[in-house]
């Protein structure tokens, strides 16, 4: 599974290049839809319904034998205040983390792109207090493994949002596929 929460222009180019690979199947986490749900009545119930639909789409990608790529809609949604922006960012990261945790037992590896996305994945989604650092796959890309929990021994590549080249995410995916 590849998670991409970062929405900087470099991450946009990296997602575009990765999704050009036929062995990858994209699932767009629609930011505007999540924002509307958070602003409306019963956000928890509606968000749970959306989460179920996105999980089903991810499982369909896995069933086709492709690497699922879960990414937030490209670009940044305008928010009315810093508090609204923070709430939306936390909701998106939490949603991605829960989806990854549900898929973790089926995965051979996980790549997480974006600082908030990765922190939320490790701490909240996978419930990890610590990971074992195995080293760097490429400069700035740390390969870690959980020693406990649902993702025990799952290789996780942490990939900062504004790092690398346009082809960096594709190259990291190739390395993880070969590993």
Short mmCIF file of C-alpha atoms in Angstrom, two decimals:
data_model
loop_
_atom_site.label_atom_id
_atom_site.label_comp_id
_atom_site.label_asym_id
_atom_site.label_seq_id
_atom_site.Cartn_x
_atom_site.Cartn_y
_atom_site.Cartn_z
CA UNK A 1 0.00 0.00 0.00
CA UNK A 2 1.18 3.50 -0.83
CA UNK A 3 -0.32 6.38 1.17
CA UNK A 4 0.12 9.94 -0.08
CA UNK A 5 -1.27 12.65 2.14
CA UNK A 6 1.16 15.36 1.12
CA UNK A 7 -0.32 17.79 -1.40
CA UNK A 8 2.76 19.82 -2.36
CA UNK A 9 3.46 20.12 -6.12
CA UNK A 10 6.34 17.61 -5.93
CA UNK A 11 4.06 15.01 -4.33
CA UNK A 12 1.49 15.69 -7.07
CA UNK A 13 4.08 14.87 -9.75
CA UNK A 14 5.21 11.78 -7.84
CA UNK A 15 1.65 10.44 -7.54
CA UNK A 16 1.04 11.11 -11.23
CA UNK A 17 4.18 9.16 -12.19
CA UNK A 18 3.35 6.26 -9.87
CA UNK A 19 -0.23 5.97 -11.13
CA UNK A 20 1.07 5.71 -14.71
CA UNK A 21 2.37 2.27 -13.69
CA UNK A 22 -0.28 -0.38 -14.60
CA UNK A 23 0.63 -2.45 -11.52
CA UNK A 24 -0.66 0.38 -9.29
CA UNK A 25 -4.30 1.19 -8.72
CA UNK A 26 -5.27 4.59 -7.39
CA UNK A 27 -7.98 5.38 -4.86
CA UNK A 28 -8.66 9.10 -4.51
CA UNK A 29 -9.59 10.21 -1.00
CA UNK A 30 -11.79 13.12 -2.01
CA UNK A 31 -10.83 16.03 0.24
CA UNK A 32 -13.81 18.23 -0.68
CA UNK A 33 -16.20 15.39 0.18
CA UNK A 34 -14.56 14.85 3.57
CA UNK A 35 -14.72 18.61 4.24
CA UNK A 36 -18.46 18.68 3.43
CA UNK A 37 -19.11 15.73 5.73
CA UNK A 38 -17.17 17.35 8.58
CA UNK A 39 -19.16 20.57 8.18
CA UNK A 40 -22.54 18.85 8.08
CA UNK A 41 -24.77 16.98 10.50
CA UNK A 42 -23.67 13.57 11.81
CA UNK A 43 -20.06 13.78 10.59
CA UNK A 44 -18.97 10.63 12.45
CA UNK A 45 -21.69 8.46 10.90
CA UNK A 46 -21.18 9.83 7.40
CA UNK A 47 -17.40 9.62 7.62
CA UNK A 48 -17.68 5.97 8.71
CA UNK A 49 -19.82 5.29 5.64
CA UNK A 50 -17.27 6.92 3.33
CA UNK A 51 -14.47 5.02 5.06
CA UNK A 52 -16.26 1.74 4.33
CA UNK A 53 -16.62 2.65 0.66
CA UNK A 54 -12.94 3.60 0.35
CA UNK A 55 -11.90 0.37 2.11
CA UNK A 56 -13.95 -1.61 -0.39
CA UNK A 57 -12.25 0.20 -3.29
CA UNK A 58 -8.81 -0.53 -1.80
CA UNK A 59 -9.70 -4.20 -1.37
CA UNK A 60 -10.80 -4.33 -5.02
CA UNK A 61 -7.38 -3.01 -6.07
CA UNK A 62 -5.68 -5.67 -3.94
CA UNK A 63 -7.96 -8.38 -5.40
CA UNK A 64 -6.87 -7.32 -8.91
CA UNK A 65 -3.26 -7.96 -7.89
CA UNK A 66 -2.30 -4.28 -8.00
CA UNK A 67 -0.56 -2.13 -5.41
CA UNK A 68 -3.19 0.17 -3.93
CA UNK A 69 -2.25 3.86 -3.91
CA UNK A 70 -4.43 5.85 -1.51
CA UNK A 71 -3.97 9.57 -2.07
CA UNK A 72 -5.73 12.75 -1.09
CA UNK A 73 -7.11 14.86 -3.90
CA UNK A 74 -4.32 16.93 -5.37
CA UNK A 75 -4.05 20.59 -4.46
CA UNK A 76 -5.03 22.32 -1.25
CA UNK A 77 -8.64 23.01 -0.30
CA UNK A 78 -9.26 26.55 0.94
CA UNK A 79 -10.47 26.58 4.54
CA UNK A 80 -12.18 29.42 6.38
CA UNK A 81 -9.78 29.35 9.33
CA UNK A 82 -6.61 27.69 10.62
CA UNK A 83 -8.77 25.65 13.01
CA UNK A 84 -10.87 24.33 10.12
CA UNK A 85 -7.68 23.49 8.19
CA UNK A 86 -6.26 21.63 11.19
CA UNK A 87 -9.51 19.69 11.73
CA UNK A 88 -9.64 18.69 8.08
CA UNK A 89 -5.97 17.66 8.01
CA UNK A 90 -6.36 15.56 11.14
CA UNK A 91 -9.51 13.92 9.78
CA UNK A 92 -7.81 13.05 6.48
CA UNK A 93 -4.70 11.66 8.17
CA UNK A 94 -6.83 9.67 10.61
CA UNK A 95 -8.95 8.26 7.82
CA UNK A 96 -5.89 7.18 5.85
CA UNK A 97 -4.34 5.65 8.97
CA UNK A 98 -7.47 3.62 9.79
CA UNK A 99 -7.74 2.35 6.21
CA UNK A 100 -4.07 1.32 6.20
CA UNK A 101 -4.46 -0.43 9.55
CA UNK A 102 -7.43 -2.43 8.24
CA UNK A 103 -5.39 -3.54 5.22
CA UNK A 104 -2.11 -4.12 7.12
CA UNK A 105 -2.52 -7.90 7.63
CA UNK A 106 -2.80 -8.35 3.84
CA UNK A 107 0.17 -6.18 2.92
CA UNK A 108 3.77 -7.00 2.02
CA UNK A 109 4.92 -3.41 2.67
CA UNK A 110 3.63 0.09 3.18
CA UNK A 111 4.96 3.42 1.87
CA UNK A 112 3.73 6.52 3.68
CA UNK A 113 4.34 9.93 2.08
CA UNK A 114 3.83 13.06 4.16
CA UNK A 115 4.87 13.92 7.70
CA UNK A 116 1.44 14.21 9.30
CA UNK A 117 0.21 11.20 7.33
CA UNK A 118 3.12 9.07 8.54
CA UNK A 119 2.95 10.22 12.16
CA UNK A 120 -0.79 9.51 12.30
CA UNK A 121 -0.35 6.14 10.58
CA UNK A 122 2.31 4.94 13.01
CA UNK A 123 0.88 6.36 16.25
CA UNK A 124 -2.89 6.21 15.75
CA UNK A 125 -3.61 3.82 12.88
CA UNK A 126 -1.13 1.12 13.86
CA UNK A 127 -0.97 2.08 17.55
CA UNK A 128 2.83 2.00 17.66
CA UNK A 129 4.91 3.60 20.38
CA UNK A 130 8.17 2.71 18.63
CA UNK A 131 9.52 1.13 15.46
CA UNK A 132 12.82 -0.48 14.61
CA UNK A 133 14.88 1.51 12.11
CA UNK A 134 16.38 -0.73 9.45
CA UNK A 135 18.10 2.02 7.49
CA UNK A 136 17.54 4.28 4.51
CA UNK A 137 16.27 3.00 1.20
CA UNK A 138 17.29 6.28 -0.45
CA UNK A 139 18.49 9.53 1.15
CA UNK A 140 15.77 10.73 3.54
CA UNK A 141 13.60 7.63 3.16
CA UNK A 142 13.68 5.53 6.32
CA UNK A 143 12.69 1.88 6.34
CA UNK A 144 11.18 0.89 9.68
CA UNK A 145 9.44 -2.19 11.08
CA UNK A 146 6.99 -2.47 13.93
CA UNK A 147 7.96 -5.07 16.51
CA UNK A 148 4.39 -5.49 17.83
CA UNK A 149 0.76 -5.11 16.79
CA UNK A 150 -1.31 -5.71 13.68
CA UNK A 151 1.57 -4.62 11.44
CA UNK A 152 4.29 -6.59 13.24
CA UNK A 153 7.36 -6.95 10.99
CA UNK A 154 5.64 -5.08 8.11
CA UNK A 155 8.25 -3.00 6.27
CA UNK A 156 7.15 0.64 6.30
CA UNK A 157 8.94 3.23 4.21
CA UNK A 158 8.57 6.77 5.53
CA UNK A 159 8.77 9.35 2.77
CA UNK A 160 8.68 13.10 3.61
CA UNK A 161 6.22 15.11 1.52
CA UNK A 162 8.57 17.55 -0.17
CA UNK A 163 11.49 15.22 -0.83
CA UNK A 164 12.93 13.59 -3.92
CA UNK A 165 12.44 13.94 -7.63
CA UNK A 166 9.35 13.56 -9.79
CA UNK A 167 10.16 9.86 -10.15
CA UNK A 168 11.16 9.32 -6.49
CA UNK A 169 7.93 7.68 -5.34
CA UNK A 170 7.93 5.37 -8.36
CA UNK A 171 11.56 4.42 -7.65
CA UNK A 172 10.77 3.76 -3.98
CA UNK A 173 7.81 1.61 -5.03
CA UNK A 174 10.07 -0.38 -7.39
CA UNK A 175 12.56 -0.98 -4.56
CA UNK A 176 9.83 -2.17 -2.20
CA UNK A 177 8.32 -4.41 -4.88
CA UNK A 178 11.69 -6.04 -5.49
CA UNK A 179 12.42 -6.45 -1.77
#
